[in-house]
């Protein structure tokens, strides 16, 4: 009986140690969806920067491309920034998000190089 009680206490101790920081509310975009949106935004920003270098008369191209990314993913600006700010305010989730963006980017590069060969 004491072994079961000890195991139960240890289980509850571990359960109590899990952080609230890793739970995502329902009104926040899940990390899998945010990963793809952030990746697309990074790509759009890089492309806009590339175009601005070629033509210095372009000023608001970056904003237009970012708006297109949000439109592509059927999300509005307020929902994106609410989710993005939530991730920024929670370091563990933010680290997980950007680690997954990095891994996603690596997979995209590998696929791109495979298709060129």
GROMACS .gro file of N, CA and C in nm:
model
  351
    1UNK      N    1   0.083  -0.120   0.000
    1UNK     CA    2   0.000   0.000   0.000
    1UNK      C    3   0.087   0.125   0.000
    2UNK      N    4   0.196   0.122   0.075
    2UNK     CA    5   0.283   0.239   0.083
    2UNK      C    6   0.350   0.268  -0.051
    3UNK      N    7   0.381   0.161  -0.128
    3UNK     CA    8   0.442   0.181  -0.259
    3UNK      C    9   0.346   0.254  -0.353
    4UNK      N   10   0.220   0.216  -0.350
    4UNK     CA   11   0.120   0.279  -0.435
    4UNK      C   12   0.100   0.424  -0.396
    5UNK      N   13   0.098   0.450  -0.267
    5UNK     CA   14   0.083   0.586  -0.218
    5UNK      C   15   0.204   0.671  -0.259
    6UNK      N   16   0.323   0.615  -0.248
    6UNK     CA   17   0.445   0.685  -0.287
    6UNK      C   18   0.444   0.714  -0.437
    7UNK      N   19   0.406   0.616  -0.518
    7UNK     CA   20   0.397   0.636  -0.663
    7UNK      C   21   0.295   0.744  -0.699
    8UNK      N   22   0.183   0.742  -0.627
    8UNK     CA   23   0.080   0.842  -0.651
    8UNK      C   24   0.129   0.983  -0.616
    9UNK      N   25   0.200   0.995  -0.507
    9UNK     CA   26   0.255   1.124  -0.466
    9UNK      C   27   0.358   1.172  -0.567
   10UNK      N   28   0.443   1.083  -0.613
   10UNK     CA   29   0.545   1.120  -0.713
   10UNK      C   30   0.478   1.163  -0.843
   11UNK      N   31   0.375   1.091  -0.883
   11UNK     CA   32   0.303   1.126  -1.005
   11UNK      C   33   0.243   1.267  -0.995
   12UNK      N   34   0.178   1.296  -0.883
   12UNK     CA   35   0.119   1.429  -0.866
   12UNK      C   36   0.226   1.538  -0.855
   13UNK      N   37   0.340   1.504  -0.800
   13UNK     CA   38   0.449   1.601  -0.792
   13UNK      C   39   0.498   1.637  -0.931
   14UNK      N   40   0.515   1.536  -1.018
   14UNK     CA   41   0.556   1.563  -1.154
   14UNK      C   42   0.448   1.638  -1.232
   15UNK      N   43   0.325   1.604  -1.209
   15UNK     CA   44   0.215   1.672  -1.277
   15UNK      C   45   0.209   1.819  -1.234
   16UNK      N   46   0.238   1.845  -1.111
   16UNK     CA   47   0.235   1.983  -1.062
   16UNK      C   48   0.352   2.064  -1.116
   17UNK      N   49   0.460   1.997  -1.154
   17UNK     CA   50   0.578   2.067  -1.204
   17UNK      C   51   0.567   2.107  -1.349
   18UNK      N   52   0.471   2.053  -1.422
   18UNK     CA   53   0.456   2.095  -1.561
   18UNK      C   54   0.410   2.239  -1.563
   19UNK      N   55   0.467   2.316  -1.652
   19UNK     CA   56   0.438   2.459  -1.654
   19UNK      C   57   0.311   2.489  -1.731
   20UNK      N   58   0.245   2.593  -1.689
   20UNK     CA   59   0.130   2.643  -1.762
   20UNK      C   60   0.177   2.705  -1.893
   21UNK      N   61   0.306   2.736  -1.899
   21UNK     CA   62   0.364   2.805  -2.013
   21UNK      C   63   0.355   2.726  -2.142
   22UNK      N   64   0.336   2.595  -2.133
   22UNK     CA   65   0.332   2.513  -2.253
   22UNK      C   66   0.190   2.487  -2.303
   23UNK      N   67   0.092   2.536  -2.233
   23UNK     CA   68  -0.047   2.518  -2.277
   23UNK      C   69  -0.090   2.639  -2.359
   24UNK      N   70  -0.144   2.612  -2.475
   24UNK     CA   71  -0.185   2.720  -2.565
   24UNK      C   72  -0.337   2.736  -2.558
   25UNK      N   73  -0.386   2.857  -2.530
   25UNK     CA   74  -0.531   2.879  -2.528
   25UNK      C   75  -0.595   2.856  -2.664
   26UNK      N   76  -0.724   2.833  -2.664
   26UNK     CA   77  -0.794   2.802  -2.788
   26UNK      C   78  -0.799   2.918  -2.886
   27UNK      N   79  -0.792   3.042  -2.835
   27UNK     CA   80  -0.799   3.158  -2.925
   27UNK      C   81  -0.663   3.196  -2.984
   28UNK      N   82  -0.560   3.117  -2.953
   28UNK     CA   83  -0.426   3.137  -3.007
   28UNK      C   84  -0.401   3.032  -3.113
   29UNK      N   85  -0.339   3.073  -3.224
   29UNK     CA   86  -0.310   2.978  -3.331
   29UNK      C   87  -0.214   2.870  -3.282
   30UNK      N   88  -0.238   2.744  -3.318
   30UNK     CA   89  -0.148   2.636  -3.277
   30UNK      C   90  -0.010   2.652  -3.342
   31UNK      N   91   0.089   2.594  -3.278
   31UNK     CA   92   0.227   2.608  -3.323
   31UNK      C   93   0.247   2.556  -3.466
   32UNK      N   94   0.179   2.450  -3.503
   32UNK     CA   95   0.195   2.396  -3.639
   32UNK      C   96   0.150   2.495  -3.746
   33UNK      N   97   0.041   2.565  -3.719
   33UNK     CA   98  -0.007   2.664  -3.815
   33UNK      C   99   0.080   2.789  -3.811
   34UNK      N  100   0.119   2.832  -3.691
   34UNK     CA  101   0.205   2.950  -3.676
   34UNK      C  102   0.338   2.928  -3.745
   35UNK      N  103   0.389   2.806  -3.737
   35UNK     CA  104   0.518   2.773  -3.799
   35UNK      C  105   0.516   2.805  -3.947
   36UNK      N  106   0.412   2.762  -4.015
   36UNK     CA  107   0.403   2.782  -4.159
   36UNK      C  108   0.380   2.929  -4.193
   37UNK      N  109   0.299   2.997  -4.114
   37UNK     CA  110   0.274   3.139  -4.138
   37UNK      C  111   0.401   3.220  -4.117
   38UNK      N  112   0.473   3.193  -4.008
   38UNK     CA  113   0.598   3.265  -3.981
   38UNK      C  114   0.699   3.238  -4.092
   39UNK      N  115   0.709   3.115  -4.138
   39UNK     CA  116   0.801   3.081  -4.247
   39UNK      C  117   0.764   3.158  -4.373
   40UNK      N  118   0.636   3.161  -4.407
   40UNK     CA  119   0.593   3.234  -4.525
   40UNK      C  120   0.619   3.384  -4.510
   41UNK      N  121   0.601   3.436  -4.390
   41UNK     CA  122   0.628   3.578  -4.367
   41UNK      C  123   0.777   3.608  -4.382
   42UNK      N  124   0.860   3.518  -4.333
   42UNK     CA  125   1.004   3.538  -4.349
   42UNK      C  126   1.041   3.536  -4.497
   43UNK      N  127   0.983   3.445  -4.572
   43UNK     CA  128   1.009   3.437  -4.715
   43UNK      C  129   0.963   3.564  -4.787
   44UNK      N  130   0.842   3.611  -4.752
   44UNK     CA  131   0.789   3.732  -4.814
   44UNK      C  132   0.875   3.853  -4.781
   45UNK      N  133   0.920   3.863  -4.657
   45UNK     CA  134   1.007   3.974  -4.618
   45UNK      C  135   1.140   3.972  -4.691
   46UNK      N  136   1.196   3.853  -4.707
   46UNK     CA  137   1.323   3.841  -4.779
   46UNK      C  138   1.305   3.878  -4.926
   47UNK      N  139   1.195   3.835  -4.985
   47UNK     CA  140   1.169   3.868  -5.125
   47UNK      C  141   1.148   4.018  -5.143
   48UNK      N  142   1.073   4.079  -5.052
   48UNK     CA  143   1.051   4.224  -5.059
   48UNK      C  144   1.182   4.299  -5.044
   49UNK      N  145   1.269   4.254  -4.956
   49UNK     CA  146   1.400   4.318  -4.940
   49UNK      C  147   1.483   4.305  -5.067
   50UNK      N  148   1.476   4.189  -5.129
   50UNK     CA  149   1.548   4.167  -5.254
   50UNK      C  150   1.499   4.263  -5.362
   51UNK      N  151   1.368   4.278  -5.373
   51UNK     CA  152   1.312   4.368  -5.474
   51UNK      C  153   1.345   4.514  -5.443
   52UNK      N  154   1.347   4.551  -5.316
   52UNK     CA  155   1.379   4.689  -5.278
   52UNK      C  156   1.523   4.724  -5.315
   53UNK      N  157   1.612   4.627  -5.308
   53UNK     CA  158   1.750   4.653  -5.346
   53UNK      C  159   1.761   4.685  -5.495
   54UNK      N  160   1.679   4.621  -5.574
   54UNK     CA  161   1.681   4.645  -5.719
   54UNK      C  162   1.614   4.776  -5.756
   55UNK      N  163   1.505   4.809  -5.685
   55UNK     CA  164   1.429   4.930  -5.717
   55UNK      C  165   1.404   5.008  -5.588
   56UNK      N  166   1.477   5.113  -5.568
   56UNK     CA  167   1.468   5.189  -5.442
   56UNK      C  168   1.341   5.272  -5.434
   57UNK      N  169   1.265   5.283  -5.540
   57UNK     CA  170   1.140   5.361  -5.536
   57UNK      C  171   1.027   5.284  -5.467
   58UNK      N  172   1.046   5.155  -5.446
   58UNK     CA  173   0.945   5.072  -5.379
   58UNK      C  174   0.955   5.096  -5.229
   59UNK      N  175   0.842   5.133  -5.167
   59UNK     CA  176   0.844   5.163  -5.024
   59UNK      C  177   0.759   5.067  -4.942
   60UNK      N  178   0.637   5.041  -4.982
   60UNK     CA  179   0.545   4.963  -4.900
   60UNK      C  180   0.527   4.820  -4.949
   61UNK      N  181   0.623   4.770  -5.019
   61UNK     CA  182   0.613   4.635  -5.075
   61UNK      C  183   0.610   4.529  -4.965
   62UNK      N  184   0.690   4.548  -4.862
   62UNK     CA  185   0.697   4.451  -4.753
   62UNK      C  186   0.560   4.431  -4.688
   63UNK      N  187   0.492   4.541  -4.659
   63UNK     CA  188   0.359   4.534  -4.597
   63UNK      C  189   0.260   4.463  -4.688
   64UNK      N  190   0.268   4.489  -4.817
   64UNK     CA  191   0.176   4.426  -4.911
   64UNK      C  192   0.198   4.275  -4.915
   65UNK      N  193   0.323   4.232  -4.915
   65UNK     CA  194   0.350   4.089  -4.917
   65UNK      C  195   0.307   4.021  -4.788
   66UNK      N  196   0.329   4.087  -4.676
   66UNK     CA  197   0.286   4.029  -4.548
   66UNK      C  198   0.134   4.017  -4.542
   67UNK      N  199   0.065   4.115  -4.595
   67UNK     CA  200  -0.082   4.108  -4.601
   67UNK      C  201  -0.127   3.993  -4.689
   68UNK      N  202  -0.055   3.969  -4.798
   68UNK     CA  203  -0.088   3.857  -4.887
   68UNK      C  204  -0.068   3.722  -4.817
   69UNK      N  205   0.035   3.714  -4.734
   69UNK     CA  206   0.059   3.589  -4.659
   69UNK      C  207  -0.057   3.563  -4.565
   70UNK      N  208  -0.102   3.666  -4.495
   70UNK     CA  209  -0.215   3.649  -4.404
   70UNK      C  210  -0.341   3.609  -4.481
   71UNK      N  211  -0.360   3.669  -4.596
   71UNK     CA  212  -0.476   3.636  -4.680
   71UNK      C  213  -0.466   3.491  -4.729
   72UNK      N  214  -0.348   3.450  -4.766
   72UNK     CA  215  -0.325   3.313  -4.812
   72UNK      C  216  -0.363   3.211  -4.706
   73UNK      N  217  -0.337   3.244  -4.580
   73UNK     CA  218  -0.365   3.152  -4.470
   73UNK      C  219  -0.501   3.176  -4.404
   74UNK      N  220  -0.582   3.262  -4.465
   74UNK     CA  221  -0.717   3.293  -4.415
   74UNK      C  222  -0.716   3.337  -4.269
   75UNK      N  223  -0.631   3.433  -4.239
   75UNK     CA  224  -0.621   3.485  -4.104
   75UNK      C  225  -0.610   3.636  -4.112
   76UNK      N  226  -0.668   3.705  -4.014
   76UNK     CA  227  -0.657   3.850  -4.017
   76UNK      C  228  -0.537   3.896  -3.932
   77UNK      N  229  -0.502   4.021  -3.951
   77UNK     CA  230  -0.384   4.077  -3.887
   77UNK      C  231  -0.395   4.072  -3.735
   78UNK      N  232  -0.512   4.102  -3.682
   78UNK     CA  233  -0.532   4.105  -3.537
   78UNK      C  234  -0.510   3.966  -3.476
   79UNK      N  235  -0.565   3.863  -3.539
   79UNK     CA  236  -0.549   3.727  -3.487
   79UNK      C  237  -0.403   3.682  -3.493
   80UNK      N  238  -0.336   3.717  -3.604
   80UNK     CA  239  -0.196   3.679  -3.614
   80UNK      C  240  -0.113   3.745  -3.505
   81UNK      N  241  -0.129   3.875  -3.489
   81UNK     CA  242  -0.046   3.945  -3.390
   81UNK      C  243  -0.084   3.908  -3.247
   82UNK      N  244  -0.209   3.872  -3.224
   82UNK     CA  245  -0.248   3.824  -3.091
   82UNK      C  246  -0.172   3.694  -3.061
   83UNK      N  247  -0.170   3.605  -3.158
   83UNK     CA  248  -0.099   3.478  -3.141
   83UNK      C  249   0.051   3.500  -3.132
   84UNK      N  250   0.104   3.583  -3.222
   84UNK     CA  251   0.248   3.608  -3.224
   84UNK      C  252   0.294   3.671  -3.092
   85UNK      N  253   0.218   3.766  -3.042
   85UNK     CA  254   0.252   3.829  -2.913
   85UNK      C  255   0.243   3.730  -2.798
   86UNK      N  256   0.148   3.637  -2.806
   86UNK     CA  257   0.137   3.534  -2.703
   86UNK      C  258   0.263   3.448  -2.701
   87UNK      N  259   0.307   3.406  -2.820
   87UNK     CA  260   0.429   3.325  -2.827
   87UNK      C  261   0.550   3.404  -2.778
   88UNK      N  262   0.557   3.532  -2.812
   88UNK     CA  263   0.668   3.616  -2.769
   88UNK      C  264   0.670   3.631  -2.617
   89UNK      N  265   0.553   3.631  -2.555
   89UNK     CA  266   0.544   3.648  -2.409
   89UNK      C  267   0.573   3.519  -2.333
   90UNK      N  268   0.579   3.407  -2.402
   90UNK     CA  269   0.604   3.277  -2.339
   90UNK      C  270   0.731   3.216  -2.400
   91UNK      N  271   0.844   3.236  -2.334
   91UNK     CA  272   0.974   3.196  -2.392
   91UNK      C  273   0.984   3.050  -2.433
   92UNK      N  274   0.927   2.961  -2.356
   92UNK     CA  275   0.936   2.818  -2.391
   92UNK      C  276   0.862   2.792  -2.522
   93UNK      N  277   0.741   2.843  -2.533
   93UNK     CA  278   0.664   2.825  -2.657
   93UNK      C  279   0.729   2.896  -2.774
   94UNK      N  280   0.784   3.014  -2.749
   94UNK     CA  281   0.851   3.089  -2.855
   94UNK      C  282   0.972   3.012  -2.907
   95UNK      N  283   1.049   2.954  -2.816
   95UNK     CA  284   1.165   2.875  -2.857
   95UNK      C  285   1.121   2.754  -2.938
   96UNK      N  286   1.016   2.687  -2.892
   96UNK     CA  287   0.964   2.572  -2.966
   96UNK      C  288   0.915   2.612  -3.104
   97UNK      N  289   0.847   2.727  -3.112
   97UNK     CA  290   0.797   2.775  -3.240
   97UNK      C  291   0.911   2.801  -3.337
   98UNK      N  292   1.012   2.873  -3.294
   98UNK     CA  293   1.120   2.907  -3.386
   98UNK      C  294   1.212   2.789  -3.414
   99UNK      N  295   1.220   2.695  -3.322
   99UNK     CA  296   1.291   2.570  -3.353
   99UNK      C  297   1.218   2.493  -3.462
  100UNK      N  298   1.085   2.491  -3.453
  100UNK     CA  299   1.008   2.419  -3.555
  100UNK      C  300   1.013   2.493  -3.689
  101UNK      N  301   1.018   2.627  -3.686
  101UNK     CA  302   1.034   2.704  -3.810
  101UNK      C  303   1.168   2.671  -3.874
  102UNK      N  304   1.271   2.662  -3.793
  102UNK     CA  305   1.405   2.630  -3.842
  102UNK      C  306   1.408   2.489  -3.904
  103UNK      N  307   1.348   2.393  -3.836
  103UNK     CA  308   1.343   2.256  -3.889
  103UNK      C  309   1.260   2.251  -4.017
  104UNK      N  310   1.151   2.326  -4.021
  104UNK     CA  311   1.067   2.333  -4.141
  104UNK      C  312   1.145   2.393  -4.257
  105UNK      N  313   1.220   2.498  -4.229
  105UNK     CA  314   1.303   2.563  -4.332
  105UNK      C  315   1.406   2.466  -4.387
  106UNK      N  316   1.467   2.390  -4.299
  106UNK     CA  317   1.567   2.291  -4.342
  106UNK      C  318   1.503   2.186  -4.433
  107UNK      N  319   1.384   2.139  -4.396
  107UNK     CA  320   1.314   2.041  -4.480
  107UNK      C  321   1.278   2.101  -4.616
  108UNK      N  322   1.238   2.227  -4.617
  108UNK     CA  323   1.204   2.294  -4.743
  108UNK      C  324   1.328   2.306  -4.832
  109UNK      N  325   1.444   2.339  -4.773
  109UNK     CA  326   1.567   2.349  -4.850
  109UNK      C  327   1.605   2.214  -4.910
  110UNK      N  328   1.594   2.110  -4.831
  110UNK     CA  329   1.627   1.976  -4.879
  110UNK      C  330   1.537   1.938  -4.997
  111UNK      N  331   1.408   1.965  -4.984
  111UNK     CA  332   1.315   1.934  -5.092
  111UNK      C  333   1.346   2.015  -5.217
  112UNK      N  334   1.384   2.141  -5.199
  112UNK     CA  335   1.416   2.226  -5.312
  112UNK      C  336   1.539   2.173  -5.385
  113UNK      N  337   1.641   2.134  -5.309
  113UNK     CA  338   1.763   2.082  -5.371
  113UNK      C  339   1.739   1.948  -5.439
  114UNK      N  340   1.652   1.865  -5.381
  114UNK     CA  341   1.618   1.737  -5.444
  114UNK      C  342   1.549   1.759  -5.577
  115UNK      N  343   1.460   1.856  -5.583
  115UNK     CA  344   1.385   1.880  -5.707
  115UNK      C  345   1.474   1.937  -5.817
  116UNK      N  346   1.585   2.000  -5.781
  116UNK     CA  347   1.676   2.056  -5.881
  116UNK      C  348   1.769   1.952  -5.942
  117UNK      N  349   1.783   1.839  -5.877
  117UNK     CA  350   1.874   1.736  -5.926
  117UNK      C  351   1.810   1.639  -6.019
   0.00000   0.00000   0.00000
